[in-house]
PDB file of C-alpha atoms and ligand atoms in Angstrom:
ATOM      1  CA  UNK X   7       6.788   0.391 -11.242  1.00 38.00           C
ATOM      2  CA  UNK X   8       9.685   2.132  -9.545  1.00 39.00           C
ATOM      3  CA  UNK X   9      12.067   0.220  -7.330  1.00 43.00           C
ATOM      4  CA  UNK X  10      11.986   1.233  -3.688  1.00 46.00           C
ATOM      5  CA  UNK X  11      14.952   2.607  -1.864  1.00 51.00           C
ATOM      6  CA  UNK X  12      16.423   0.146   0.533  1.00 51.00           C
ATOM      7  CA  UNK X  13      18.857   0.962   3.299  1.00 61.00           C
ATOM      8  CA  UNK X  14      20.317  -2.226   4.759  1.00 68.00           C
ATOM      9  CA  UNK X  15      22.549  -0.316   7.219  1.00 75.00           C
ATOM     10  CA  UNK X  16      19.638   1.618   8.637  1.00 74.00           C
ATOM     11  CA  UNK X  17      17.589  -1.526   8.975  1.00 76.00           C
ATOM     12  CA  UNK X  18      20.348  -3.520  10.650  1.00 81.00           C
ATOM     13  CA  UNK X  19      20.800  -0.796  13.244  1.00 81.00           C
ATOM     14  CA  UNK X  20      17.071  -0.626  14.009  1.00 80.00           C
ATOM     15  CA  UNK X  21      16.955  -4.392  14.329  1.00 82.00           C
ATOM     16  CA  UNK X  22      19.934  -4.561  16.660  1.00 86.00           C
ATOM     17  CA  UNK X  23      18.407  -1.869  18.871  1.00 86.00           C
ATOM     18  CA  UNK X  24      15.184  -3.793  19.002  1.00 87.00           C
ATOM     19  CA  UNK X  25      16.945  -7.027  19.947  1.00 89.00           C
ATOM     20  CA  UNK X  26      18.332  -5.165  22.965  1.00 90.00           C
ATOM     21  CA  UNK X  27      15.019  -3.552  23.892  1.00 91.00           C
ATOM     22  CA  UNK X  28      13.071  -6.771  23.596  1.00 92.00           C
ATOM     23  CA  UNK X  29      15.169  -8.273  26.399  1.00 92.00           C
ATOM     24  CA  UNK X  30      13.714  -5.694  28.783  1.00 92.00           C
ATOM     25  CA  UNK X  31      10.055  -6.270  28.157  1.00 95.00           C
ATOM     26  CA  UNK X  32       7.226  -8.731  28.740  1.00 95.00           C
ATOM     27  CA  UNK X  33       4.827  -7.627  26.004  1.00 96.00           C
ATOM     28  CA  UNK X  34       5.187  -6.474  22.406  1.00 97.00           C
ATOM     29  CA  UNK X  35       2.474  -4.084  21.245  1.00 97.00           C
ATOM     30  CA  UNK X  36       2.625  -4.280  17.460  1.00 97.00           C
ATOM     31  CA  UNK X  37       0.736  -1.733  15.382  1.00 98.00           C
ATOM     32  CA  UNK X  38      -0.467  -2.732  11.940  1.00 98.00           C
ATOM     33  CA  UNK X  39      -2.472  -0.719   9.415  1.00 98.00           C
ATOM     34  CA  UNK X  40      -6.000  -2.177   9.412  1.00 98.00           C
ATOM     35  CA  UNK X  41      -6.294  -1.457   5.657  1.00 98.00           C
ATOM     36  CA  UNK X  42      -3.269  -3.648   4.886  1.00 98.00           C
ATOM     37  CA  UNK X  43      -2.787  -5.896   7.926  1.00 98.00           C
ATOM     38  CA  UNK X  44      -0.398  -8.205   6.066  1.00 96.00           C
ATOM     39  CA  UNK X  45       1.791  -5.764   4.141  1.00 96.00           C
ATOM     40  CA  UNK X  46       2.181  -3.488   7.166  1.00 96.00           C
ATOM     41  CA  UNK X  47       3.813  -6.269   9.184  1.00 95.00           C
ATOM     42  CA  UNK X  48       7.324  -7.602   9.143  1.00 88.00           C
ATOM     43  CA  UNK X  49       7.498 -11.292  10.075  1.00 83.00           C
ATOM     44  CA  UNK X  50      10.922 -10.685  11.704  1.00 86.00           C
ATOM     45  CA  UNK X  51       9.019  -9.532  14.763  1.00 91.00           C
ATOM     46  CA  UNK X  52       7.790 -13.070  15.375  1.00 91.00           C
ATOM     47  CA  UNK X  53      11.360 -14.243  15.743  1.00 90.00           C
ATOM     48  CA  UNK X  54      12.429 -11.227  17.794  1.00 89.00           C
ATOM     49  CA  UNK X  55       9.400 -11.559  20.021  1.00 90.00           C
ATOM     50  CA  UNK X  56       9.235 -15.275  20.584  1.00 89.00           C
ATOM     51  CA  UNK X  57       8.480 -16.065  24.262  1.00 88.00           C
ATOM     52  CA  UNK X  58       6.908 -12.614  24.702  1.00 94.00           C
ATOM     53  CA  UNK X  59       3.233 -11.834  25.137  1.00 95.00           C
ATOM     54  CA  UNK X  60       1.891 -10.342  21.916  1.00 96.00           C
ATOM     55  CA  UNK X  61      -0.751  -7.737  21.245  1.00 97.00           C
ATOM     56  CA  UNK X  62      -1.626  -6.554  17.737  1.00 98.00           C
ATOM     57  CA  UNK X  63      -3.360  -3.204  17.415  1.00 98.00           C
ATOM     58  CA  UNK X  64      -5.163  -2.883  14.100  1.00 98.00           C
ATOM     59  CA  UNK X  65      -4.761   0.856  13.798  1.00 98.00           C
ATOM     60  CA  UNK X  66      -6.523   3.258  11.415  1.00 98.00           C
ATOM     61  CA  UNK X  67      -9.549   0.984  11.730  1.00 98.00           C
ATOM     62  CA  UNK X  68     -11.619   4.148  11.142  1.00 98.00           C
ATOM     63  CA  UNK X  69     -10.399   3.990   7.501  1.00 98.00           C
ATOM     64  CA  UNK X  70     -10.767   0.225   7.064  1.00 98.00           C
ATOM     65  CA  UNK X  71     -13.677  -1.982   6.022  1.00 98.00           C
ATOM     66  CA  UNK X  72     -15.302  -3.047   9.335  1.00 98.00           C
ATOM     67  CA  UNK X  73     -16.227  -6.527   8.035  1.00 98.00           C
ATOM     68  CA  UNK X  74     -12.663  -7.269   6.992  1.00 98.00           C
ATOM     69  CA  UNK X  75     -11.312  -5.800  10.214  1.00 98.00           C
ATOM     70  CA  UNK X  76     -13.452  -8.333  12.055  1.00 98.00           C
ATOM     71  CA  UNK X  77     -12.143 -11.133   9.805  1.00 98.00           C
ATOM     72  CA  UNK X  78      -8.547 -10.097  10.514  1.00 98.00           C
ATOM     73  CA  UNK X  79      -9.325  -9.857  14.220  1.00 97.00           C
ATOM     74  CA  UNK X  80     -10.360 -13.503  14.171  1.00 97.00           C
ATOM     75  CA  UNK X  81      -7.364 -14.399  12.007  1.00 98.00           C
ATOM     76  CA  UNK X  82      -4.854 -12.878  14.423  1.00 97.00           C
ATOM     77  CA  UNK X  83      -6.637 -14.383  17.415  1.00 97.00           C
ATOM     78  CA  UNK X  84      -6.508 -17.821  15.783  1.00 96.00           C
ATOM     79  CA  UNK X  85      -2.757 -17.366  15.380  1.00 95.00           C
ATOM     80  CA  UNK X  86      -2.378 -16.766  19.107  1.00 94.00           C
ATOM     81  CA  UNK X  87      -2.102 -12.966  19.247  1.00 96.00           C
ATOM     82  CA  UNK X  88      -4.343 -10.739  21.274  1.00 97.00           C
ATOM     83  CA  UNK X  89      -5.877  -8.156  18.944  1.00 97.00           C
ATOM     84  CA  UNK X  90      -7.701  -4.834  19.307  1.00 97.00           C
ATOM     85  CA  UNK X  91      -9.108  -2.529  16.595  1.00 96.00           C
ATOM     86  CA  UNK X  92      -8.127   1.064  17.038  1.00 96.00           C
ATOM     87  CA  UNK X  93      -8.187   4.689  15.977  1.00 97.00           C
ATOM     88  CA  UNK X  94      -5.056   5.824  17.792  1.00 96.00           C
ATOM     89  CA  UNK X  95      -6.125   9.457  17.615  1.00 95.00           C
ATOM     90  CA  UNK X  96      -9.049   8.819  19.931  1.00 94.00           C
ATOM     91  CA  UNK X  97      -9.050   7.672  23.533  1.00 91.00           C
ATOM     92  CA  UNK X  98     -12.096   5.500  22.886  1.00 90.00           C
ATOM     93  CA  UNK X  99     -10.263   2.170  22.644  1.00 88.00           C
ATOM     94  CA  UNK X 100      -7.828   2.739  25.480  1.00 89.00           C
ATOM     95  CA  UNK X 101      -9.783   0.950  28.205  1.00 90.00           C
ATOM     96  CA  UNK X 102     -10.068  -2.156  26.039  1.00 94.00           C
ATOM     97  CA  UNK X 103      -6.325  -2.036  25.398  1.00 94.00           C
ATOM     98  CA  UNK X 104      -5.613  -1.717  29.080  1.00 91.00           C
ATOM     99  CA  UNK X 105      -7.716  -4.781  29.865  1.00 93.00           C
ATOM    100  CA  UNK X 106      -6.240  -6.741  26.958  1.00 96.00           C
ATOM    101  CA  UNK X 107      -2.685  -5.979  28.112  1.00 94.00           C
ATOM    102  CA  UNK X 108      -3.477  -7.462  31.519  1.00 92.00           C
ATOM    103  CA  UNK X 109      -5.142 -10.455  29.885  1.00 94.00           C
ATOM    104  CA  UNK X 110      -2.124 -10.990  27.602  1.00 94.00           C
ATOM    105  CA  UNK X 111       0.268 -10.858  30.554  1.00 92.00           C
ATOM    106  CA  UNK X 112      -1.822 -12.921  32.933  1.00 90.00           C
ATOM    107  CA  UNK X 113       0.553 -15.877  32.859  1.00 88.00           C
ATOM    108  CA  UNK X 114       3.538 -13.726  33.652  1.00 87.00           C
ATOM    109  CA  UNK X 115       1.743 -12.030  36.508  1.00 87.00           C
ATOM    110  CA  UNK X 116       0.741 -15.386  37.972  1.00 89.00           C
ATOM    111  CA  UNK X 117       4.316 -16.635  37.621  1.00 89.00           C
ATOM    112  CA  UNK X 118       5.516 -13.558  39.529  1.00 88.00           C
ATOM    113  CA  UNK X 119       2.956 -14.169  42.239  1.00 88.00           C
ATOM    114  CA  UNK X 120       4.025 -17.783  42.672  1.00 92.00           C
ATOM    115  CA  UNK X 121       7.622 -16.628  43.083  1.00 92.00           C
ATOM    116  CA  UNK X 122       6.569 -14.096  45.661  1.00 92.00           C
ATOM    117  CA  UNK X 123       7.237 -11.085  43.410  1.00 88.00           C
ATOM    118  CA  UNK X 124       4.569  -8.529  44.049  1.00 82.00           C
ATOM    119  CA  UNK X 125       3.509  -5.466  42.106  1.00 80.00           C
ATOM    120  CA  UNK X 126       6.113  -5.690  39.377  1.00 87.00           C
ATOM    121  CA  UNK X 127       4.516  -3.842  36.494  1.00 91.00           C
ATOM    122  CA  UNK X 128       4.231  -5.371  33.054  1.00 92.00           C
ATOM    123  CA  UNK X 129       6.778  -3.795  30.703  1.00 95.00           C
ATOM    124  CA  UNK X 130       5.804  -3.240  27.111  1.00 96.00           C
ATOM    125  CA  UNK X 131       7.172  -1.709  23.933  1.00 95.00           C
ATOM    126  CA  UNK X 132       5.419  -0.421  20.837  1.00 96.00           C
ATOM    127  CA  UNK X 133       6.668  -1.561  17.435  1.00 95.00           C
ATOM    128  CA  UNK X 134       5.575  -1.079  13.836  1.00 94.00           C
ATOM    129  CA  UNK X 135       6.566   0.124  10.399  1.00 92.00           C
ATOM    130  CA  UNK X 136       6.945   3.893   9.764  1.00 90.00           C
ATOM    131  CA  UNK X 137       3.720   5.895   9.608  1.00 93.00           C
ATOM    132  CA  UNK X 138       1.513   3.223  11.128  1.00 96.00           C
ATOM    133  CA  UNK X 139       0.635   5.476  14.095  1.00 95.00           C
ATOM    134  CA  UNK X 140       3.158   4.523  16.798  1.00 94.00           C
ATOM    135  CA  UNK X 141       3.767   8.083  18.073  1.00 93.00           C
ATOM    136  CA  UNK X 142       0.077   8.922  17.884  1.00 94.00           C
ATOM    137  CA  UNK X 143      -0.721   5.838  19.923  1.00 94.00           C
ATOM    138  CA  UNK X 144       1.944   6.547  22.554  1.00 92.00           C
ATOM    139  CA  UNK X 145       0.730  10.160  22.858  1.00 90.00           C
ATOM    140  CA  UNK X 146      -2.922   9.228  23.147  1.00 91.00           C
ATOM    141  CA  UNK X 147      -2.376   6.260  25.390  1.00 88.00           C
ATOM    142  CA  UNK X 148       0.283   7.679  27.633  1.00 84.00           C
ATOM    143  CA  UNK X 149      -0.968  11.261  27.412  1.00 74.00           C
ATOM    144  CA  UNK X 150       0.252  13.830  29.854  1.00 58.00           C
ATOM    145  CA  UNK X 151      -1.197  12.204  32.915  1.00 48.00           C
ATOM    146  CA  UNK X 152       1.508   9.620  33.281  1.00 52.00           C
ATOM    147  CA  UNK X 153       4.903  10.016  34.825  1.00 50.00           C
ATOM    148  CA  UNK X 154       8.185   9.112  33.228  1.00 53.00           C
ATOM    149  CA  UNK X 155      10.393   6.929  35.336  1.00 53.00           C
ATOM    150  CA  UNK X 156      14.141   7.055  35.247  1.00 50.00           C
ATOM    151  CA  UNK X 157      16.707   4.307  35.198  1.00 48.00           C
ATOM    152  CA  UNK X 158      16.150   1.328  37.400  1.00 48.00           C
ATOM    153  CA  UNK X 159      18.439  -1.422  38.540  1.00 47.00           C
ATOM    154  CA  UNK X 160      18.676  -4.027  35.835  1.00 48.00           C
ATOM    155  CA  UNK X 161      17.505  -1.653  33.149  1.00 46.00           C
ATOM    156  CA  UNK X 162      19.868  -0.428  30.463  1.00 47.00           C
ATOM    157  CA  UNK X 163      21.029   3.105  31.099  1.00 55.00           C
ATOM    158  CA  UNK X 164      19.222   5.838  29.242  1.00 64.00           C
ATOM    159  CA  UNK X 165      15.978   3.954  28.744  1.00 74.00           C
ATOM    160  CA  UNK X 166      12.907   5.957  29.552  1.00 86.00           C
ATOM    161  CA  UNK X 167       9.847   4.192  30.812  1.00 90.00           C
ATOM    162  CA  UNK X 168       6.450   5.765  30.825  1.00 90.00           C
ATOM    163  CA  UNK X 169       4.452   4.588  33.808  1.00 88.00           C
ATOM    164  CA  UNK X 170       0.895   4.211  32.577  1.00 84.00           C
ATOM    165  CA  UNK X 171      -0.575   2.993  35.843  1.00 82.00           C
ATOM    166  CA  UNK X 172       0.431   0.689  38.643  1.00 82.00           C
ATOM    167  CA  UNK X 173       0.323  -2.305  36.309  1.00 86.00           C
ATOM    168  CA  UNK X 174       1.964  -1.192  33.067  1.00 90.00           C
ATOM    169  CA  UNK X 175       5.159   0.561  31.968  1.00 93.00           C
ATOM    170  CA  UNK X 176       5.876   1.460  28.364  1.00 93.00           C
ATOM    171  CA  UNK X 177       9.242   2.058  26.718  1.00 92.00           C
ATOM    172  CA  UNK X 178       8.955   5.621  25.445  1.00 86.00           C
ATOM    173  CA  UNK X 179      10.671   5.064  22.078  1.00 88.00           C
ATOM    174  CA  UNK X 180       8.911   2.763  19.646  1.00 91.00           C
ATOM    175  CA  UNK X 181      10.742   0.067  17.702  1.00 91.00           C
ATOM    176  CA  UNK X 182      10.758   0.622  13.956  1.00 89.00           C
ATOM    177  CA  UNK X 183      10.148  -2.362  11.742  1.00 89.00           C
ATOM    178  CA  UNK X 184      11.087  -2.337   8.082  1.00 85.00           C
ATOM    179  CA  UNK X 185       8.397  -3.391   5.629  1.00 87.00           C
ATOM    180  CA  UNK X 186       9.114  -6.278   3.269  1.00 84.00           C
ATOM    181  CA  UNK X 187       9.704  -3.974   0.297  1.00 78.00           C
ATOM    182  CA  UNK X 188      11.282  -6.673  -1.795  1.00 80.00           C
ATOM    183  CA  UNK X 189       7.793  -8.050  -2.384  1.00 84.00           C
ATOM    184  CA  UNK X 190       6.364  -5.749  -5.080  1.00 87.00           C
ATOM    185  CA  UNK X 191       2.794  -6.326  -3.930  1.00 90.00           C
ATOM    186  CA  UNK X 192       3.695  -5.211  -0.434  1.00 92.00           C
ATOM    187  CA  UNK X 193       5.301  -2.083  -1.917  1.00 90.00           C
ATOM    188  CA  UNK X 194       2.203  -1.317  -3.933  1.00 92.00           C
ATOM    189  CA  UNK X 195      -0.151  -1.761  -0.967  1.00 94.00           C
ATOM    190  CA  UNK X 196       2.016   0.491   1.213  1.00 94.00           C
ATOM    191  CA  UNK X 197       1.988   3.114  -1.541  1.00 93.00           C
ATOM    192  CA  UNK X 198      -1.786   2.913  -1.994  1.00 95.00           C
ATOM    193  CA  UNK X 199      -2.464   3.765   1.644  1.00 95.00           C
ATOM    194  CA  UNK X 200       0.262   6.440   1.647  1.00 93.00           C
ATOM    195  CA  UNK X 201       2.720   4.695   3.889  1.00 89.00           C
ATOM    196  CA  UNK X 202       5.722   5.421   1.691  1.00 81.00           C
ATOM    197  CA  UNK X 203       6.842   8.685   0.205  1.00 71.00           C
ATOM    198  CA  UNK X 204       4.852   9.823  -2.798  1.00 67.00           C
ATOM    199  CA  UNK X 205       7.872  10.812  -4.842  1.00 65.00           C
ATOM    200  CA  UNK X 206       8.737   7.131  -5.153  1.00 67.00           C
ATOM    201  CA  UNK X 207       5.623   6.316  -7.121  1.00 78.00           C
ATOM    202  CA  UNK X 208       3.815   8.107  -9.869  1.00 91.00           C
ATOM    203  CA  UNK X 209       0.405   9.465  -8.770  1.00 95.00           C
ATOM    204  CA  UNK X 210      -1.201   8.672 -12.137  1.00 96.00           C
ATOM    205  CA  UNK X 211      -0.222   5.011 -11.809  1.00 95.00           C
ATOM    206  CA  UNK X 212      -1.422   4.891  -8.224  1.00 96.00           C
ATOM    207  CA  UNK X 213      -4.795   6.359  -9.178  1.00 97.00           C
ATOM    208  CA  UNK X 214      -5.231   3.720 -11.878  1.00 97.00           C
ATOM    209  CA  UNK X 215      -4.372   0.975  -9.359  1.00 96.00           C
ATOM    210  CA  UNK X 216      -6.906   2.411  -6.891  1.00 98.00           C
ATOM    211  CA  UNK X 217      -9.609   2.610  -9.554  1.00 98.00           C
ATOM    212  CA  UNK X 218      -8.958  -0.988 -10.667  1.00 98.00           C
ATOM    213  CA  UNK X 219      -9.089  -2.168  -7.086  1.00 98.00           C
ATOM    214  CA  UNK X 220     -12.311  -0.351  -6.248  1.00 98.00           C
ATOM    215  CA  UNK X 221     -14.068  -1.397  -9.455  1.00 98.00           C
ATOM    216  CA  UNK X 222     -13.263  -4.988  -8.607  1.00 97.00           C
ATOM    217  CA  UNK X 223     -13.496  -5.160  -4.810  1.00 97.00           C
ATOM    218  CA  UNK X 224     -15.841  -2.339  -3.913  1.00 98.00           C
ATOM    219  CA  UNK X 225     -18.145  -1.813  -6.896  1.00 98.00           C
ATOM    220  CA  UNK X 226     -20.376   1.232  -6.560  1.00 98.00           C
ATOM    221  CA  UNK X 227     -17.960   3.203  -4.371  1.00 98.00           C
ATOM    222  CA  UNK X 228     -16.535   5.324  -7.229  1.00 98.00           C
ATOM    223  CA  UNK X 229     -20.017   5.820  -8.701  1.00 98.00           C
ATOM    224  CA  UNK X 230     -21.200   6.950  -5.280  1.00 98.00           C
ATOM    225  CA  UNK X 231     -18.347   9.374  -4.723  1.00 98.00           C
ATOM    226  CA  UNK X 232     -18.012  10.906  -8.182  1.00 98.00           C
ATOM    227  CA  UNK X 233     -21.414  10.353  -9.807  1.00 98.00           C
ATOM    228  CA  UNK X 234     -19.907   8.446 -12.726  1.00 98.00           C
ATOM    229  CA  UNK X 235     -20.736   5.196 -14.513  1.00 97.00           C
ATOM    230  CA  UNK X 236     -18.482   2.260 -13.666  1.00 97.00           C
ATOM    231  CA  UNK X 237     -18.989   0.178 -16.843  1.00 96.00           C
ATOM    232  CA  UNK X 238     -15.624   1.188 -18.295  1.00 96.00           C
ATOM    233  CA  UNK X 239     -11.949   0.415 -17.863  1.00 97.00           C
ATOM    234  CA  UNK X 240      -9.814   2.200 -15.278  1.00 98.00           C
ATOM    235  CA  UNK X 241      -8.387   4.834 -17.673  1.00 97.00           C
ATOM    236  CA  UNK X 242     -11.884   5.738 -18.871  1.00 98.00           C
ATOM    237  CA  UNK X 243     -13.105   5.981 -15.280  1.00 98.00           C
ATOM    238  CA  UNK X 244     -10.253   8.404 -14.527  1.00 98.00           C
ATOM    239  CA  UNK X 245     -11.329  10.437 -17.537  1.00 97.00           C
ATOM    240  CA  UNK X 246     -14.936  10.477 -16.258  1.00 98.00           C
ATOM    241  CA  UNK X 247     -13.736  11.606 -12.820  1.00 98.00           C
ATOM    242  CA  UNK X 248     -11.703  14.415 -14.450  1.00 97.00           C
ATOM    243  CA  UNK X 249     -14.875  15.562 -16.189  1.00 97.00           C
ATOM    244  CA  UNK X 250     -17.058  15.186 -13.102  1.00 97.00           C
ATOM    245  CA  UNK X 251     -14.622  17.235 -11.019  1.00 97.00           C
ATOM    246  CA  UNK X 252     -13.968  19.720 -13.809  1.00 95.00           C
ATOM    247  CA  UNK X 253     -10.223  19.080 -13.779  1.00 96.00           C
ATOM    248  CA  UNK X 254      -8.992  21.251 -16.611  1.00 94.00           C
ATOM    249  CA  UNK X 255      -5.569  22.423 -17.653  1.00 91.00           C
ATOM    250  CA  UNK X 256      -4.883  25.793 -19.243  1.00 85.00           C
ATOM    251  CA  UNK X 257      -6.085  25.000 -22.728  1.00 82.00           C
ATOM    252  CA  UNK X 258      -9.389  23.709 -21.248  1.00 87.00           C
ATOM    253  CA  UNK X 259      -8.177  20.172 -21.818  1.00 93.00           C
ATOM    254  CA  UNK X 260      -8.925  17.504 -19.240  1.00 94.00           C
ATOM    255  CA  UNK X 261      -6.147  17.307 -16.673  1.00 96.00           C
ATOM    256  CA  UNK X 262      -5.807  13.637 -15.752  1.00 96.00           C
ATOM    257  CA  UNK X 263      -3.026  14.228 -13.243  1.00 96.00           C
ATOM    258  CA  UNK X 264      -5.224  16.588 -11.271  1.00 97.00           C
ATOM    259  CA  UNK X 265      -7.971  13.958 -11.242  1.00 98.00           C
ATOM    260  CA  UNK X 266      -5.447  11.269 -10.255  1.00 98.00           C
ATOM    261  CA  UNK X 267      -4.293  13.338  -7.285  1.00 97.00           C
ATOM    262  CA  UNK X 268      -7.923  13.709  -6.150  1.00 98.00           C
ATOM    263  CA  UNK X 269      -8.554   9.966  -6.458  1.00 98.00           C
ATOM    264  CA  UNK X 270      -5.448   9.114  -4.427  1.00 97.00           C
ATOM    265  CA  UNK X 271      -6.091  11.725  -1.746  1.00 97.00           C
ATOM    266  CA  UNK X 272      -9.760  10.881  -1.275  1.00 98.00           C
ATOM    267  CA  UNK X 273      -9.013   7.160  -1.168  1.00 98.00           C
ATOM    268  CA  UNK X 274      -6.321   7.565   1.506  1.00 97.00           C
ATOM    269  CA  UNK X 275      -8.277   9.952   3.673  1.00 97.00           C
ATOM    270  CA  UNK X 276     -11.384   7.772   3.748  1.00 98.00           C
ATOM    271  CA  UNK X 277     -13.592  10.188   1.772  1.00 98.00           C
ATOM    272  CA  UNK X 278     -14.318   7.562  -0.876  1.00 98.00           C
ATOM    273  CA  UNK X 279     -15.166   4.974   1.764  1.00 98.00           C
ATOM    274  CA  UNK X 280     -13.662   2.510   4.215  1.00 98.00           C
ATOM    275  CA  UNK X 281     -11.556  -0.058   2.415  1.00 98.00           C
ATOM    276  CA  UNK X 282      -9.316  -2.983   3.303  1.00 98.00           C
ATOM    277  CA  UNK X 283      -7.248  -4.198   0.396  1.00 97.00           C
ATOM    278  CA  UNK X 284      -6.023  -7.506   1.777  1.00 97.00           C
ATOM    279  CA  UNK X 285      -7.655 -10.674   3.029  1.00 96.00           C
ATOM    280  CA  UNK X 286      -6.589 -13.028   5.774  1.00 94.00           C
ATOM    281  CA  UNK X 287      -4.626 -15.886   4.218  1.00 81.00           C
TER     282      UNK X 287
HETATM  283  P1  G4P H   5       4.579   6.599  13.317  1.00 55.17           P
HETATM  284  O1  G4P H   5       4.949   7.143  14.658  1.00 55.17           O
HETATM  285  O2  G4P H   5       4.288   5.128  13.359  1.00 55.17           O
HETATM  286  O3  G4P H   5       5.552   6.911  12.227  1.00 55.17           O
HETATM  287  O4  G4P H   5       3.171   7.261  12.860  1.00 55.17           O
HETATM  288  P2  G4P H   5       2.466   8.609  13.391  1.00 55.17           P
HETATM  289  O5  G4P H   5       1.986   8.430  14.798  1.00 55.17           O
HETATM  290  O6  G4P H   5       3.345   9.758  13.102  1.00 55.17           O
HETATM  291  O7  G4P H   5       1.169   8.650  12.449  1.00 55.17           O
HETATM  292  C1  G4P H   5       1.259   8.793  11.042  1.00 55.17           C
HETATM  293  C2  G4P H   5       0.008   9.451  10.512  1.00 55.17           C
HETATM  294  O8  G4P H   5      -1.130   8.601  10.722  1.00 55.17           O
HETATM  295  C3  G4P H   5      -0.368  10.777  11.189  1.00 55.17           C
HETATM  296  O9  G4P H   5      -0.958  11.575  10.189  1.00 55.17           O
HETATM  297  C4  G4P H   5      -1.426  10.375  12.199  1.00 55.17           C
HETATM  298  O10 G4P H   5      -2.308  11.425  12.538  1.00 55.17           O
HETATM  299  C5  G4P H   5      -2.157   9.325  11.404  1.00 55.17           C
HETATM  300  N1  G4P H   5      -2.869   8.349  12.266  1.00 55.17           N
HETATM  301  C6  G4P H   5      -2.354   7.652  13.310  1.00 55.17           C
HETATM  302  N2  G4P H   5      -3.282   6.819  13.830  1.00 55.17           N
HETATM  303  C7  G4P H   5      -4.400   6.976  13.084  1.00 55.17           C
HETATM  304  C8  G4P H   5      -5.697   6.350  13.100  1.00 55.17           C
HETATM  305  O11 G4P H   5      -6.006   5.450  13.892  1.00 55.17           O
HETATM  306  N3  G4P H   5      -6.576   6.771  12.147  1.00 55.17           N
HETATM  307  C9  G4P H   5      -6.269   7.718  11.225  1.00 55.17           C
HETATM  308  N4  G4P H   5      -7.221   8.057  10.337  1.00 55.17           N
HETATM  309  N5  G4P H   5      -5.061   8.317  11.172  1.00 55.17           N
HETATM  310  C10 G4P H   5      -4.143   7.948  12.102  1.00 55.17           C
HETATM  311  P3  G4P H   5      -0.176  12.717   9.447  1.00 55.17           P
HETATM  312  O12 G4P H   5      -0.890  12.972   8.180  1.00 55.17           O
HETATM  313  O13 G4P H   5       1.274  12.402   9.387  1.00 55.17           O
HETATM  314  O14 G4P H   5      -0.319  13.902  10.368  1.00 55.17           O
HETATM  315  P4  G4P H   5      -1.670  14.630  10.796  1.00 55.17           P
HETATM  316  O15 G4P H   5      -2.667  14.397   9.684  1.00 55.17           O
HETATM  317  O16 G4P H   5      -2.120  13.995  12.062  1.00 55.17           O
HETATM  318  O17 G4P H   5      -1.237  16.020  10.931  1.00 55.17           O
END
């Protein structure tokens, strides 16, 4: 498999920026991809965010296996995070998030009250790896209804806060976390769900990995989608899919690359089913 590009300079800068931003906030809202809740995290955030309230949004839950999403929900809760399942494109989960934010920051709000500080909103920032849905979430959650607030005393110049309501303010630029690419399994999982650029990995190889995974973890899903038999190895299944979808090249030969592209696309977009490719550990 190809090696992934790695930009230490870029990462160091993002990390330094986040160290600054974290000082300004009470709550970290971390987005993970519900299909790969482990590979879409970077453990650095636990160090950066120690002493902060923590909320994990398991985003793209519409594409993930609901049973495993529930298992991961319990897993994160056991580890002391608040967790919410989400499709960031829809407003459906927003009320739950709102309530969970207040729950997560309860201690801080009580501490404020004891010190006589009244009505200081909770400040939060959104973090996550590229493509996990940070901008979508901020747009859906903050929407147009909210007002942006300018600089305030004690707040670094140039920071924009989005006032969500009287209780919560959100930093308008999300923090970008770098995935742990050096772990090849993490790289593969990110590639399977389409989180890293396609030109880094070969589509034919990806399709074979997807077929192997589905044959093993979700038997029946490829048969259901493509009307093929599953009692074969991955390369033969790809061949059967090419036939079933009539993927032909000019000389009327089967075009495996065309079939591979279909397999990858339909897996990522949820057409083949809702899959989670990791387990809580
Ligand atoms: P980022 O800021 O973290 O980099 O991610 P961004 O919001 O740009 O989202 C990346 C892609 O993921 C977008 O798709 C977005 O629509 C999609 N997305 C975000 N949240 C969800 C979700 O909960 N469920 C699903 N199914 N998709 C989600 P795109 O292909 O880049 O653009 P488009 O298809 O929206 O045009």
